[in-house]
């Protein structure tokens, strides 16, 4: 999902677009992901690793936020 694409979809509400971008960046870039993210599905990507080894790609996850962050 592209943040730019979501910005286009949410253009009618700049605050919504900013909030969505902030949440997206928090999910992707936070150094504390292990505290609020639970990977529920990953798939093997054969040959994508160094030396042709198998790497994993996360395709589904759950995020848990406290009420203060969500509000």
Coordinates of N, CA and C in Angstrom, one line a residue, residues 10-62:
X10 N -7.8 9.9 0.4 CA -8.2 10.7 1.6 C -8.1 12.2 1.4
X11 N -7.9 12.6 0.2 CA -7.6 14.1 -0.1 C -8.7 15.0 0.4
X12 N -9.9 14.5 0.5 CA -11.0 15.4 1.0 C -10.9 15.7 2.5
X13 N -10.1 14.9 3.2 CA -9.9 15.1 4.6 C -8.4 15.1 4.9
X14 N -7.7 16.2 4.9 CA -6.3 16.3 5.1 C -5.9 15.7 6.5
X15 N -6.7 15.9 7.5 CA -6.4 15.3 8.8 C -6.4 13.8 8.8
X16 N -7.4 13.2 8.1 CA -7.5 11.8 7.9 C -6.2 11.2 7.2
X17 N -5.8 11.9 6.1 CA -4.7 11.5 5.3 C -3.4 11.5 6.2
X18 N -3.2 12.6 7.0 CA -2.1 12.7 7.9 C -2.1 11.6 9.0
X19 N -3.3 11.4 9.5 CA -3.4 10.3 10.6 C -3.1 8.9 10.0
X20 N -3.6 8.7 8.8 CA -3.3 7.4 8.1 C -1.8 7.2 7.9
X21 N -1.2 8.3 7.3 CA 0.2 8.2 7.0 C 1.0 8.0 8.3
X22 N 0.7 8.7 9.4 CA 1.3 8.5 10.7 C 1.2 7.1 11.2
X23 N 0.0 6.5 11.1 CA -0.2 5.1 11.5 C 0.6 4.2 10.7
X24 N 0.6 4.4 9.3 CA 1.3 3.5 8.4 C 2.8 3.6 8.7
X25 N 3.4 4.8 8.9 CA 4.8 4.9 9.2 C 5.1 4.3 10.5
X26 N 4.3 4.4 11.5 CA 4.5 3.8 12.8 C 4.5 2.3 12.7
X27 N 3.6 1.7 11.9 CA 3.6 0.3 11.7 C 4.8 -0.2 11.1
X28 N 5.3 0.5 10.1 CA 6.4 0.0 9.2 C 7.8 0.3 9.9
X29 N 7.9 1.5 10.5 CA 9.3 2.0 10.9 C 9.6 2.0 12.4
X30 N 8.6 1.7 13.2 CA 8.9 1.7 14.6 C 9.9 0.7 15.1
X31 N 10.9 1.1 15.9 CA 11.8 0.2 16.4 C 11.2 -0.7 17.5
X32 N 10.0 -0.4 17.9 CA 9.3 -1.2 19.0 C 8.2 -2.0 18.4
X33 N 8.3 -2.4 17.1 CA 7.2 -3.2 16.5 C 6.9 -4.5 17.3
X34 N 7.8 -5.1 17.9 CA 7.6 -6.3 18.6 C 6.6 -6.1 19.8
X35 N 6.5 -4.9 20.2 CA 5.6 -4.6 21.4 C 4.1 -4.5 21.0
X36 N 3.8 -4.3 19.7 CA 2.4 -4.1 19.3 C 2.0 -4.8 18.0
X37 N 2.9 -5.6 17.5 CA 2.6 -6.3 16.2 C 2.7 -7.8 16.4
X38 N 1.8 -8.5 15.9 CA 1.7 -10.0 15.9 C 1.6 -10.5 14.4
X39 N 2.6 -11.1 13.9 CA 2.6 -11.6 12.5 C 1.7 -12.9 12.5
X40 N 0.6 -12.8 11.7 CA -0.3 -13.9 11.6 C -0.2 -14.8 10.4
X41 N 0.5 -14.2 9.3 CA 0.8 -15.1 8.1 C 2.0 -14.5 7.4
X42 N 2.9 -15.5 7.0 CA 4.1 -15.1 6.3 C 4.2 -16.2 5.2
X43 N 4.8 -15.8 4.1 CA 5.1 -16.8 3.0 C 6.5 -16.8 2.7
X44 N 7.0 -18.0 2.3 CA 8.4 -18.2 1.9 C 8.6 -17.6 0.5
X45 N 9.7 -16.9 0.3 CA 10.0 -16.3 -1.0 C 11.3 -17.0 -1.4
X46 N 11.2 -18.0 -2.1 CA 12.4 -18.9 -2.5 C 13.4 -18.1 -3.4
X47 N 14.6 -18.3 -3.1 CA 15.7 -17.7 -3.9 C 15.9 -16.2 -3.7
X48 N 15.2 -15.6 -2.8 CA 15.3 -14.1 -2.7 C 16.4 -13.8 -1.7
X49 N 16.9 -14.7 -0.9 CA 17.9 -14.4 0.1 C 19.3 -14.4 -0.4
X50 N 20.2 -14.0 0.4 CA 21.6 -14.0 0.0 C 22.0 -15.4 -0.3
X51 N 22.7 -15.7 -1.4 CA 23.1 -17.0 -1.8 C 21.9 -17.9 -2.2
X52 N 20.8 -17.3 -2.5 CA 19.7 -18.1 -3.0 C 18.8 -18.8 -1.9
X53 N 19.1 -18.5 -0.6 CA 18.3 -19.0 0.5 C 16.9 -18.5 0.5
X54 N 16.1 -19.1 1.4 CA 14.7 -18.7 1.5 C 14.6 -17.5 2.5
X55 N 13.8 -16.6 2.1 CA 13.4 -15.4 2.9 C 11.9 -15.5 3.1
X56 N 11.5 -14.8 4.2 CA 10.0 -14.8 4.5 C 9.5 -13.4 4.3
X57 N 8.3 -13.3 3.8 CA 7.6 -12.0 3.6 C 6.3 -12.1 4.4
X58 N 6.1 -11.0 5.2 CA 4.9 -10.9 6.0 C 3.7 -10.4 5.1
X59 N 2.6 -11.2 5.1 CA 1.5 -10.8 4.3 C 0.2 -10.5 5.1
X60 N 0.3 -10.8 6.4 CA -0.8 -10.5 7.3 C -0.3 -10.3 8.7
X61 N -0.8 -9.3 9.4 CA -0.4 -9.1 10.8 C -1.5 -8.3 11.6
X62 N -1.4 -8.4 12.9 CA -2.3 -7.7 13.8 C -1.5 -6.7 14.5

